[in-house]
PDB file of C-alpha atoms and ligand atoms in Angstrom:
ATOM      1  CA  MET A 184      25.424 -12.627   6.650  1.00 63.00           C
ATOM      2  CA  SER A 185      22.905 -12.621   3.819  1.00 76.00           C
ATOM      3  CA  VAL A 186      23.972 -12.613   0.156  1.00 91.00           C
ATOM      4  CA  PHE A 187      21.572  -9.691  -0.293  1.00 97.00           C
ATOM      5  CA  GLN A 188      22.299  -6.066   0.458  1.00 97.00           C
ATOM      6  CA  ASN A 189      19.516  -3.850  -0.935  1.00 98.00           C
ATOM      7  CA  ILE A 190      15.894  -4.947  -0.578  1.00 98.00           C
ATOM      8  CA  VAL A 191      12.629  -3.532  -1.902  1.00 98.00           C
ATOM      9  CA  VAL A 192       9.397  -4.924  -0.453  1.00 99.00           C
ATOM     10  CA  LEU A 193       6.004  -4.219  -2.059  1.00 98.00           C
ATOM     11  CA  THR A 194       2.918  -4.823   0.060  1.00 98.00           C
ATOM     12  CA  GLY A 195      -0.759  -4.933  -0.885  1.00 98.00           C
ATOM     13  CA  ALA A 196      -4.119  -5.474   0.770  1.00 97.00           C
ATOM     14  CA  GLY A 197      -3.303  -9.117   1.486  1.00 98.00           C
ATOM     15  CA  ILE A 198      -0.878  -8.128   4.258  1.00 98.00           C
ATOM     16  CA  SER A 199      -3.695  -6.344   6.111  1.00 98.00           C
ATOM     17  CA  ALA A 200      -6.368  -8.992   5.435  1.00 98.00           C
ATOM     18  CA  GLU A 201      -5.654 -10.877   8.685  1.00 98.00           C
ATOM     19  CA  SER A 202      -6.000  -7.595  10.575  1.00 98.00           C
ATOM     20  CA  GLY A 203      -9.625  -7.531   9.385  1.00 97.00           C
ATOM     21  CA  ILE A 204      -9.256  -4.957   6.601  1.00 96.00           C
ATOM     22  CA  ASP A 205     -11.076  -5.947   3.380  1.00 91.00           C
ATOM     23  CA  THR A 206      -8.993  -6.628   0.310  1.00 92.00           C
ATOM     24  CA  PHE A 207     -10.224  -5.260  -3.017  1.00 91.00           C
ATOM     25  CA  ARG A 208     -10.562  -8.269  -5.307  1.00 88.00           C
ATOM     26  CA  GLY A 209     -10.944 -11.253  -3.032  1.00 78.00           C
ATOM     27  CA  GLY A 210     -14.347 -12.782  -2.251  1.00 78.00           C
ATOM     28  CA  GLY A 211     -16.458 -10.051  -0.637  1.00 80.00           C
ATOM     29  CA  GLY A 212     -13.739  -7.548  -1.507  1.00 82.00           C
ATOM     30  CA  LEU A 213     -14.291  -3.824  -1.571  1.00 82.00           C
ATOM     31  CA  TRP A 214     -14.715  -3.660  -5.327  1.00 81.00           C
ATOM     32  CA  GLU A 215     -17.508  -6.218  -5.138  1.00 80.00           C
ATOM     33  CA  GLN A 216     -19.411  -3.871  -2.813  1.00 83.00           C
ATOM     34  CA  HIS A 217     -18.700  -0.618  -4.660  1.00 85.00           C
ATOM     35  CA  ARG A 218     -18.004   0.225  -8.294  1.00 88.00           C
ATOM     36  CA  VAL A 219     -14.516   1.748  -8.491  1.00 85.00           C
ATOM     37  CA  GLU A 220     -15.779   4.401 -10.890  1.00 85.00           C
ATOM     38  CA  ASP A 221     -18.373   5.484  -8.299  1.00 89.00           C
ATOM     39  CA  VAL A 222     -15.986   6.076  -5.412  1.00 93.00           C
ATOM     40  CA  ALA A 223     -12.309   6.008  -6.421  1.00 94.00           C
ATOM     41  CA  THR A 224     -11.874   8.411  -9.341  1.00 96.00           C
ATOM     42  CA  PRO A 225     -11.628  12.232  -9.592  1.00 96.00           C
ATOM     43  CA  GLU A 226     -14.742  12.126 -11.813  1.00 96.00           C
ATOM     44  CA  ALA A 227     -16.693  10.307  -9.083  1.00 95.00           C
ATOM     45  CA  PHE A 228     -15.640  12.964  -6.564  1.00 97.00           C
ATOM     46  CA  ALA A 229     -16.732  15.756  -8.889  1.00 96.00           C
ATOM     47  CA  ARG A 230     -20.019  13.989  -9.650  1.00 95.00           C
ATOM     48  CA  ASP A 231     -21.028  12.962  -6.125  1.00 95.00           C
ATOM     49  CA  PRO A 232     -18.629  14.269  -3.461  1.00 96.00           C
ATOM     50  CA  ASP A 233     -20.848  13.181  -0.566  1.00 96.00           C
ATOM     51  CA  LEU A 234     -20.851   9.538  -1.726  1.00 94.00           C
ATOM     52  CA  VAL A 235     -17.062   9.557  -2.057  1.00 96.00           C
ATOM     53  CA  LEU A 236     -16.473  11.369   1.256  1.00 96.00           C
ATOM     54  CA  ARG A 237     -18.792   8.961   3.075  1.00 95.00           C
ATOM     55  CA  PHE A 238     -17.046   5.938   1.525  1.00 95.00           C
ATOM     56  CA  TYR A 239     -13.665   7.120   2.780  1.00 96.00           C
ATOM     57  CA  ASP A 240     -15.022   8.337   6.142  1.00 96.00           C
ATOM     58  CA  GLU A 241     -16.280   4.787   6.790  1.00 95.00           C
ATOM     59  CA  ARG A 242     -12.962   3.209   5.852  1.00 95.00           C
ATOM     60  CA  ARG A 243     -10.935   5.804   7.834  1.00 97.00           C
ATOM     61  CA  ALA A 244     -12.988   5.039  10.947  1.00 96.00           C
ATOM     62  CA  ALA A 245     -12.784   1.256  10.415  1.00 95.00           C
ATOM     63  CA  ILE A 246      -8.982   1.289  10.045  1.00 96.00           C
ATOM     64  CA  GLN A 247      -8.641   2.882  13.500  1.00 97.00           C
ATOM     65  CA  THR A 248     -10.329  -0.156  15.061  1.00 97.00           C
ATOM     66  CA  LYS A 249      -7.799  -2.603  13.532  1.00 98.00           C
ATOM     67  CA  ALA A 250      -4.310  -3.615  14.659  1.00 98.00           C
ATOM     68  CA  PRO A 251      -1.099  -4.645  12.897  1.00 98.00           C
ATOM     69  CA  ASN A 252      -0.626  -8.410  12.523  1.00 98.00           C
ATOM     70  CA  ALA A 253       2.438 -10.674  12.685  1.00 98.00           C
ATOM     71  CA  ALA A 254       3.330  -9.868   9.068  1.00 99.00           C
ATOM     72  CA  HIS A 255       3.471  -6.104   9.718  1.00 98.00           C
ATOM     73  CA  GLU A 256       5.459  -6.767  12.887  1.00 98.00           C
ATOM     74  CA  ALA A 257       7.949  -9.000  11.072  1.00 98.00           C
ATOM     75  CA  LEU A 258       8.633  -6.294   8.466  1.00 99.00           C
ATOM     76  CA  ALA A 259       9.155  -3.761  11.275  1.00 98.00           C
ATOM     77  CA  ARG A 260      11.697  -6.157  12.811  1.00 98.00           C
ATOM     78  CA  LEU A 261      13.479  -6.403   9.449  1.00 98.00           C
ATOM     79  CA  ASP A 262      13.436  -2.591   9.150  1.00 98.00           C
ATOM     80  CA  ALA A 263      14.973  -2.205  12.615  1.00 98.00           C
ATOM     81  CA  ARG A 264      17.784  -4.719  12.034  1.00 98.00           C
ATOM     82  CA  TRP A 265      18.583  -4.757   8.304  1.00 98.00           C
ATOM     83  CA  ALA A 266      21.982  -3.060   7.848  1.00 97.00           C
ATOM     84  CA  GLY A 267      21.659  -2.736   4.059  1.00 97.00           C
ATOM     85  CA  GLU A 268      19.222  -0.580   2.116  1.00 98.00           C
ATOM     86  CA  LEU A 269      15.528  -1.364   2.588  1.00 98.00           C
ATOM     87  CA  LEU A 270      12.438   0.324   1.197  1.00 98.00           C
ATOM     88  CA  ILE A 271       8.948  -0.924   1.994  1.00 98.00           C
ATOM     89  CA  VAL A 272       6.541   0.335  -0.662  1.00 99.00           C
ATOM     90  CA  THR A 273       2.938  -0.133   0.334  1.00 98.00           C
ATOM     91  CA  GLN A 274      -0.113   0.187  -1.903  1.00 98.00           C
ATOM     92  CA  ASN A 275      -2.192   0.153   1.282  1.00 98.00           C
ATOM     93  CA  VAL A 276      -3.722   3.298   2.720  1.00 98.00           C
ATOM     94  CA  ASP A 277      -3.975   1.973   6.289  1.00 98.00           C
ATOM     95  CA  ASP A 278      -1.344   2.867   8.900  1.00 98.00           C
ATOM     96  CA  LEU A 279      -0.629  -0.675  10.140  1.00 98.00           C
ATOM     97  CA  HIS A 280       2.991  -0.689   8.919  1.00 98.00           C
ATOM     98  CA  GLU A 281       3.674   2.533  10.867  1.00 98.00           C
ATOM     99  CA  ARG A 282       1.888   1.257  13.948  1.00 98.00           C
ATOM    100  CA  ALA A 283       4.055  -1.896  13.843  1.00 98.00           C
ATOM    101  CA  GLY A 284       7.112   0.409  13.901  1.00 98.00           C
ATOM    102  CA  THR A 285       8.272   0.417  10.261  1.00 98.00           C
ATOM    103  CA  LYS A 286      10.180   3.589   9.336  1.00 98.00           C
ATOM    104  CA  ARG A 287      11.621   3.001   5.854  1.00 98.00           C
ATOM    105  CA  LEU A 288       8.166   3.125   4.230  1.00 98.00           C
ATOM    106  CA  VAL A 289       6.338   4.984   1.449  1.00 98.00           C
ATOM    107  CA  HIS A 290       2.610   4.954   0.658  1.00 98.00           C
ATOM    108  CA  MET A 291       2.355   5.041  -3.132  1.00 98.00           C
ATOM    109  CA  HIS A 292      -1.460   5.210  -3.102  1.00 98.00           C
ATOM    110  CA  GLY A 293      -1.757   7.798  -0.311  1.00 98.00           C
ATOM    111  CA  GLU A 294      -3.072   7.411   3.232  1.00 98.00           C
ATOM    112  CA  GLN A 295      -6.521   7.210   4.829  1.00 97.00           C
ATOM    113  CA  LEU A 296      -5.314   9.175   7.875  1.00 98.00           C
ATOM    114  CA  SER A 297      -4.322  12.171   5.774  1.00 98.00           C
ATOM    115  CA  ALA A 298      -6.461  14.949   4.263  1.00 98.00           C
ATOM    116  CA  TRP A 299      -5.350  16.995   1.252  1.00 98.00           C
ATOM    117  CA  CYS A 300      -6.409  20.619   0.874  1.00 98.00           C
ATOM    118  CA  THR A 301      -7.054  21.464  -2.767  1.00 97.00           C
ATOM    119  CA  ALA A 302      -6.928  25.172  -1.868  1.00 98.00           C
ATOM    120  CA  CYS A 303      -3.438  25.327  -0.312  1.00 98.00           C
ATOM    121  CA  ASP A 304      -2.101  21.865  -1.311  1.00 98.00           C
ATOM    122  CA  GLN A 305      -1.145  21.100   2.323  1.00 98.00           C
ATOM    123  CA  ARG A 306      -1.686  17.598   3.702  1.00 98.00           C
ATOM    124  CA  SER A 307      -2.800  17.230   7.318  1.00 98.00           C
ATOM    125  CA  ARG A 308      -3.089  14.146   9.544  1.00 98.00           C
ATOM    126  CA  TRP A 309      -6.801  13.376   9.706  1.00 98.00           C
ATOM    127  CA  THR A 310      -8.615  10.824  11.898  1.00 98.00           C
ATOM    128  CA  GLY A 311     -12.134  12.307  11.771  1.00 98.00           C
ATOM    129  CA  SER A 312     -14.655  12.603   8.953  1.00 97.00           C
ATOM    130  CA  LEU A 313     -14.681  14.941   5.952  1.00 98.00           C
ATOM    131  CA  ILE A 314     -18.394  14.774   5.078  1.00 97.00           C
ATOM    132  CA  ASP A 315     -19.136  17.953   7.116  1.00 97.00           C
ATOM    133  CA  ARG A 316     -16.579  19.935   5.057  1.00 98.00           C
ATOM    134  CA  PRO A 317     -14.269  20.935   7.953  1.00 98.00           C
ATOM    135  CA  ALA A 318     -11.827  23.810   7.547  1.00 98.00           C
ATOM    136  CA  CYS A 319      -8.282  23.079   6.394  1.00 98.00           C
ATOM    137  CA  PRO A 320      -5.951  23.159   9.467  1.00 98.00           C
ATOM    138  CA  ALA A 321      -3.275  24.909   7.364  1.00 98.00           C
ATOM    139  CA  CYS A 322      -5.152  27.610   5.449  1.00 98.00           C
ATOM    140  CA  GLY A 323      -8.575  27.699   7.135  1.00 98.00           C
ATOM    141  CA  MET A 324     -10.485  27.395   3.867  1.00 98.00           C
ATOM    142  CA  VAL A 325     -13.740  25.405   4.159  1.00 98.00           C
ATOM    143  CA  GLY A 326     -14.884  22.748   1.693  1.00 96.00           C
ATOM    144  CA  TYR A 327     -11.507  22.079   0.026  1.00 97.00           C
ATOM    145  CA  LEU A 328     -10.358  18.979   1.947  1.00 98.00           C
ATOM    146  CA  ARG A 329     -10.349  15.656   0.060  1.00 98.00           C
ATOM    147  CA  PRO A 330      -9.094  12.184   0.998  1.00 98.00           C
ATOM    148  CA  ASP A 331      -5.317  12.001   0.451  1.00 98.00           C
ATOM    149  CA  ILE A 332      -5.808   8.858  -1.652  1.00 98.00           C
ATOM    150  CA  VAL A 333      -4.407   8.321  -5.156  1.00 98.00           C
ATOM    151  CA  TRP A 334      -7.516   7.610  -7.242  1.00 97.00           C
ATOM    152  CA  PHE A 335      -7.561   5.703 -10.505  1.00 95.00           C
ATOM    153  CA  GLY A 336      -6.221   7.994 -13.203  1.00 94.00           C
ATOM    154  CA  GLU A 337      -4.041   9.936 -10.740  1.00 97.00           C
ATOM    155  CA  MET A 338      -0.248   9.656 -10.426  1.00 97.00           C
ATOM    156  CA  PRO A 339       0.966   7.469  -7.535  1.00 98.00           C
ATOM    157  CA  TYR A 340       3.270   9.126  -4.985  1.00 98.00           C
ATOM    158  CA  HIS A 341       7.052   8.614  -4.509  1.00 98.00           C
ATOM    159  CA  MET A 342       7.616   7.050  -7.919  1.00 98.00           C
ATOM    160  CA  ASP A 343      11.141   8.513  -8.334  1.00 98.00           C
ATOM    161  CA  ASP A 344      12.267   7.100  -4.988  1.00 98.00           C
ATOM    162  CA  ILE A 345      10.652   3.756  -5.782  1.00 98.00           C
ATOM    163  CA  TYR A 346      12.327   3.335  -9.184  1.00 98.00           C
ATOM    164  CA  ARG A 347      15.669   4.480  -7.730  1.00 98.00           C
ATOM    165  CA  ALA A 348      15.377   1.779  -5.036  1.00 98.00           C
ATOM    166  CA  LEU A 349      14.286  -0.874  -7.576  1.00 98.00           C
ATOM    167  CA  ASN A 350      17.309  -0.137  -9.753  1.00 98.00           C
ATOM    168  CA  ARG A 351      19.623  -0.628  -6.759  1.00 98.00           C
ATOM    169  CA  ALA A 352      17.864  -3.702  -5.402  1.00 98.00           C
ATOM    170  CA  ASP A 353      19.315  -7.188  -5.330  1.00 97.00           C
ATOM    171  CA  LEU A 354      16.132  -8.591  -3.796  1.00 98.00           C
ATOM    172  CA  PHE A 355      12.488  -7.674  -4.542  1.00 98.00           C
ATOM    173  CA  VAL A 356       9.732  -9.242  -2.438  1.00 98.00           C
ATOM    174  CA  SER A 357       6.020  -8.805  -3.221  1.00 98.00           C
ATOM    175  CA  ILE A 358       3.603  -9.529  -0.353  1.00 98.00           C
ATOM    176  CA  GLY A 359      -0.211  -9.781  -0.509  1.00 98.00           C
ATOM    177  CA  THR A 360      -0.932  -8.143  -3.843  1.00 98.00           C
ATOM    178  CA  SER A 361      -2.860  -9.403  -6.840  1.00 96.00           C
ATOM    179  CA  GLY A 362      -0.568  -7.791  -9.385  1.00 95.00           C
ATOM    180  CA  ALA A 363      -3.676  -6.328 -11.017  1.00 94.00           C
ATOM    181  CA  VAL A 364      -2.851  -2.606 -10.833  1.00 95.00           C
ATOM    182  CA  TYR A 365       0.006  -0.707 -12.455  1.00 96.00           C
ATOM    183  CA  PRO A 366       2.537   0.751 -11.924  1.00 97.00           C
ATOM    184  CA  ALA A 367       3.015  -1.496  -8.841  1.00 98.00           C
ATOM    185  CA  ALA A 368       2.366  -4.637 -10.914  1.00 98.00           C
ATOM    186  CA  GLY A 369       5.364  -3.769 -13.093  1.00 98.00           C
ATOM    187  CA  PHE A 370       7.883  -3.376 -10.249  1.00 98.00           C
ATOM    188  CA  VAL A 371       8.897  -7.047 -10.464  1.00 98.00           C
ATOM    189  CA  ARG A 372      10.066  -6.530 -14.044  1.00 98.00           C
ATOM    190  CA  GLU A 373      11.994  -3.382 -13.099  1.00 98.00           C
ATOM    191  CA  ALA A 374      13.712  -5.360 -10.346  1.00 98.00           C
ATOM    192  CA  ARG A 375      14.549  -8.264 -12.669  1.00 98.00           C
ATOM    193  CA  GLN A 376      16.081  -5.873 -15.169  1.00 97.00           C
ATOM    194  CA  ALA A 377      18.250  -4.548 -12.348  1.00 96.00           C
ATOM    195  CA  GLY A 378      19.402  -8.112 -11.723  1.00 98.00           C
ATOM    196  CA  ALA A 379      17.456  -8.562  -8.473  1.00 98.00           C
ATOM    197  CA  ARG A 380      16.193 -11.870  -7.214  1.00 98.00           C
ATOM    198  CA  THR A 381      12.370 -11.839  -7.028  1.00 98.00           C
ATOM    199  CA  LEU A 382      10.136 -13.541  -4.444  1.00 98.00           C
ATOM    200  CA  GLU A 383       6.335 -13.516  -4.149  1.00 98.00           C
ATOM    201  CA  LEU A 384       4.599 -14.205  -0.823  1.00 98.00           C
ATOM    202  CA  ASN A 385       0.843 -14.426  -1.427  1.00 98.00           C
ATOM    203  CA  LEU A 386      -2.236 -16.479  -0.516  1.00 98.00           C
ATOM    204  CA  GLU A 387      -2.453 -17.719  -4.105  1.00 97.00           C
ATOM    205  CA  PRO A 388      -0.600 -17.121  -7.391  1.00 97.00           C
ATOM    206  CA  SER A 389      -1.017 -13.473  -8.416  1.00 96.00           C
ATOM    207  CA  GLU A 390      -1.475 -12.176 -11.962  1.00 96.00           C
ATOM    208  CA  GLY A 391       2.268 -11.512 -11.983  1.00 96.00           C
ATOM    209  CA  SER A 392       3.492 -14.822 -10.557  1.00 97.00           C
ATOM    210  CA  TYR A 393       5.097 -15.715 -13.870  1.00 97.00           C
ATOM    211  CA  TRP A 394       7.715 -12.970 -13.370  1.00 98.00           C
ATOM    212  CA  PHE A 395       8.890 -14.142  -9.958  1.00 98.00           C
ATOM    213  CA  ALA A 396      11.889 -16.458  -9.574  1.00 98.00           C
ATOM    214  CA  GLU A 397      10.192 -17.939  -6.506  1.00 98.00           C
ATOM    215  CA  SER A 398       6.600 -17.880  -5.168  1.00 98.00           C
ATOM    216  CA  ARG A 399       5.485 -19.071  -1.743  1.00 98.00           C
ATOM    217  CA  HIS A 400       1.735 -19.412  -1.199  1.00 98.00           C
ATOM    218  CA  GLY A 401       0.022 -19.118   2.151  1.00 98.00           C
ATOM    219  CA  ARG A 402      -1.093 -16.562   4.720  1.00 98.00           C
ATOM    220  CA  ALA A 403       1.078 -13.491   5.250  1.00 98.00           C
ATOM    221  CA  THR A 404       1.160 -14.018   9.013  1.00 98.00           C
ATOM    222  CA  THR A 405       2.872 -17.369   8.369  1.00 98.00           C
ATOM    223  CA  LEU A 406       5.057 -16.590   5.351  1.00 98.00           C
ATOM    224  CA  VAL A 407       6.385 -13.122   6.280  1.00 99.00           C
ATOM    225  CA  PRO A 408       7.769 -13.943   9.742  1.00 98.00           C
ATOM    226  CA  GLN A 409       9.385 -17.085   8.272  1.00 98.00           C
ATOM    227  CA  TRP A 410      10.995 -15.051   5.495  1.00 98.00           C
ATOM    228  CA  VAL A 411      12.216 -12.310   7.883  1.00 98.00           C
ATOM    229  CA  ASP A 412      13.725 -14.933  10.199  1.00 98.00           C
ATOM    230  CA  GLN A 413      15.531 -16.349   7.151  1.00 97.00           C
ATOM    231  CA  MET A 414      16.851 -12.884   6.190  1.00 97.00           C
ATOM    232  CA  LEU A 415      18.008 -12.046   9.718  1.00 97.00           C
ATOM    233  CA  GLY A 416      19.422 -15.509  10.349  1.00 94.00           C
ATOM    234  CA  ASP A 417      17.124 -15.896  13.371  1.00 87.00           C
TER     235      ASP A 417
HETATM  236  N1  LIG B 143      -2.139 -13.498   3.186  1.00 54.26           N
HETATM  237  C1  LIG B 143      -1.497 -13.261   2.009  1.00 54.26           C
HETATM  238  N2  LIG B 143      -2.109 -12.845   0.881  1.00 54.26           N
HETATM  239  C2  LIG B 143      -3.440 -12.638   0.949  1.00 54.26           C
HETATM  240  C3  LIG B 143      -4.186 -12.848   2.139  1.00 54.26           C
HETATM  241  C4  LIG B 143      -3.477 -13.295   3.283  1.00 54.26           C
HETATM  242  N3  LIG B 143      -4.089 -13.513   4.447  1.00 54.26           N
HETATM  243  N4  LIG B 143      -5.494 -12.564   1.868  1.00 54.26           N
HETATM  244  C5  LIG B 143      -5.561 -12.184   0.580  1.00 54.26           C
HETATM  245  N5  LIG B 143      -4.330 -12.244   0.013  1.00 54.26           N
HETATM  246  C6  LIG B 143      -3.940 -11.902  -1.358  1.00 54.26           C
HETATM  247  C7  LIG B 143      -4.988 -12.249  -2.396  1.00 54.26           C
HETATM  248  O1  LIG B 143      -4.757 -13.562  -2.885  1.00 54.26           O
HETATM  249  C8  LIG B 143      -4.714 -11.202  -3.490  1.00 54.26           C
HETATM  250  O2  LIG B 143      -3.747 -11.679  -4.418  1.00 54.26           O
HETATM  251  O3  LIG B 143      -3.796 -10.494  -1.402  1.00 54.26           O
HETATM  252  C9  LIG B 143      -4.091 -10.033  -2.723  1.00 54.26           C
HETATM  253  C10 LIG B 143      -5.034  -8.850  -2.605  1.00 54.26           C
HETATM  254  O4  LIG B 143      -5.266  -8.364  -3.904  1.00 54.26           O
HETATM  255  P1  LIG B 143      -6.182  -7.061  -4.088  1.00 54.26           P
HETATM  256  O5  LIG B 143      -7.430  -7.216  -3.295  1.00 54.26           O
HETATM  257  O6  LIG B 143      -6.263  -6.820  -5.559  1.00 54.26           O
HETATM  258  O7  LIG B 143      -5.353  -5.895  -3.394  1.00 54.26           O
HETATM  259  P2  LIG B 143      -4.090  -5.138  -3.983  1.00 54.26           P
HETATM  260  O8  LIG B 143      -3.255  -6.059  -4.814  1.00 54.26           O
HETATM  261  O9  LIG B 143      -3.429  -4.449  -2.840  1.00 54.26           O
HETATM  262  O10 LIG B 143      -4.766  -4.022  -4.940  1.00 54.26           O
HETATM  263  C11 LIG B 143      -3.889  -3.093  -5.547  1.00 54.26           C
HETATM  264  O11 LIG B 143      -5.762  -1.838  -6.368  1.00 54.26           O
HETATM  265  O12 LIG B 143      -7.857  -1.039  -5.982  1.00 54.26           O
HETATM  266  C12 LIG B 143      -6.534  -0.684  -6.034  1.00 54.26           C
HETATM  267  O13 LIG B 143      -5.542   1.079  -4.896  1.00 54.26           O
HETATM  268  C13 LIG B 143      -6.070  -0.187  -4.708  1.00 54.26           C
HETATM  269  O14 LIG B 143      -3.926  -0.498  -3.663  1.00 54.26           O
HETATM  270  C14 LIG B 143      -4.998  -1.180  -4.302  1.00 54.26           C
HETATM  271  C15 LIG B 143      -4.551  -1.757  -5.631  1.00 54.26           C
END
């Protein structure tokens, strides 16, 4: 029986890297190919909607050719067997956690496979493209669908649930994130203030490594299954 009861896990692009999905800030990362302010802000969308829609259409299509890796699968195993509270908070907009079977999951930066209608505010599952301005499945209006992605300057989703879980946590684990973007980068401090133990699993020290009681460096497909086995006593 583990000494821990309530766990919060934060995941970032590093957990999907070995599935072939580009990270943002690593060598050859997405933000080296595109300026954030050109594709991932409300202003960019207002200024050049076609550029933004094409950028996300490409990534939405690419994601559907990728598969979950051993790290996603290990977290799904933890989700299925952990008797205490567990919340997996992902910054990622791919659906690899879901496809591995994880249920106790929130996407704080939105989802590639979701379209948001700015006419009726409904969100619809979306696997196709948006560049041709399809009609909203809920209200039928044309030209009002945008990617259901939280852009820079917009409020991340599920923040109340996330802070509630952090304040109840006795273990916070950060996996595959650079600790470069708030509010996610501040979660480790929230967890510490709640008295939680903090563990970082990442390829290299992140910008927030200082705040973690323990850091393990290596590939997620090695570190995450090892950690889950430890938690489940396997
Ligand atoms: N295993 C573990 N960690 C890895 C691996 C791997 N195979 N490959 C890369 N990493 C680590 C990198 O060392 C880096 O610290 O994953 C982290 C990825 O960092 P970023 O590319 O900055 O991605 P992320 O932290 O998720 O970015 C946060 O920024 O652009 C926004 O909204 C976007 O959600 C994203 C947010």
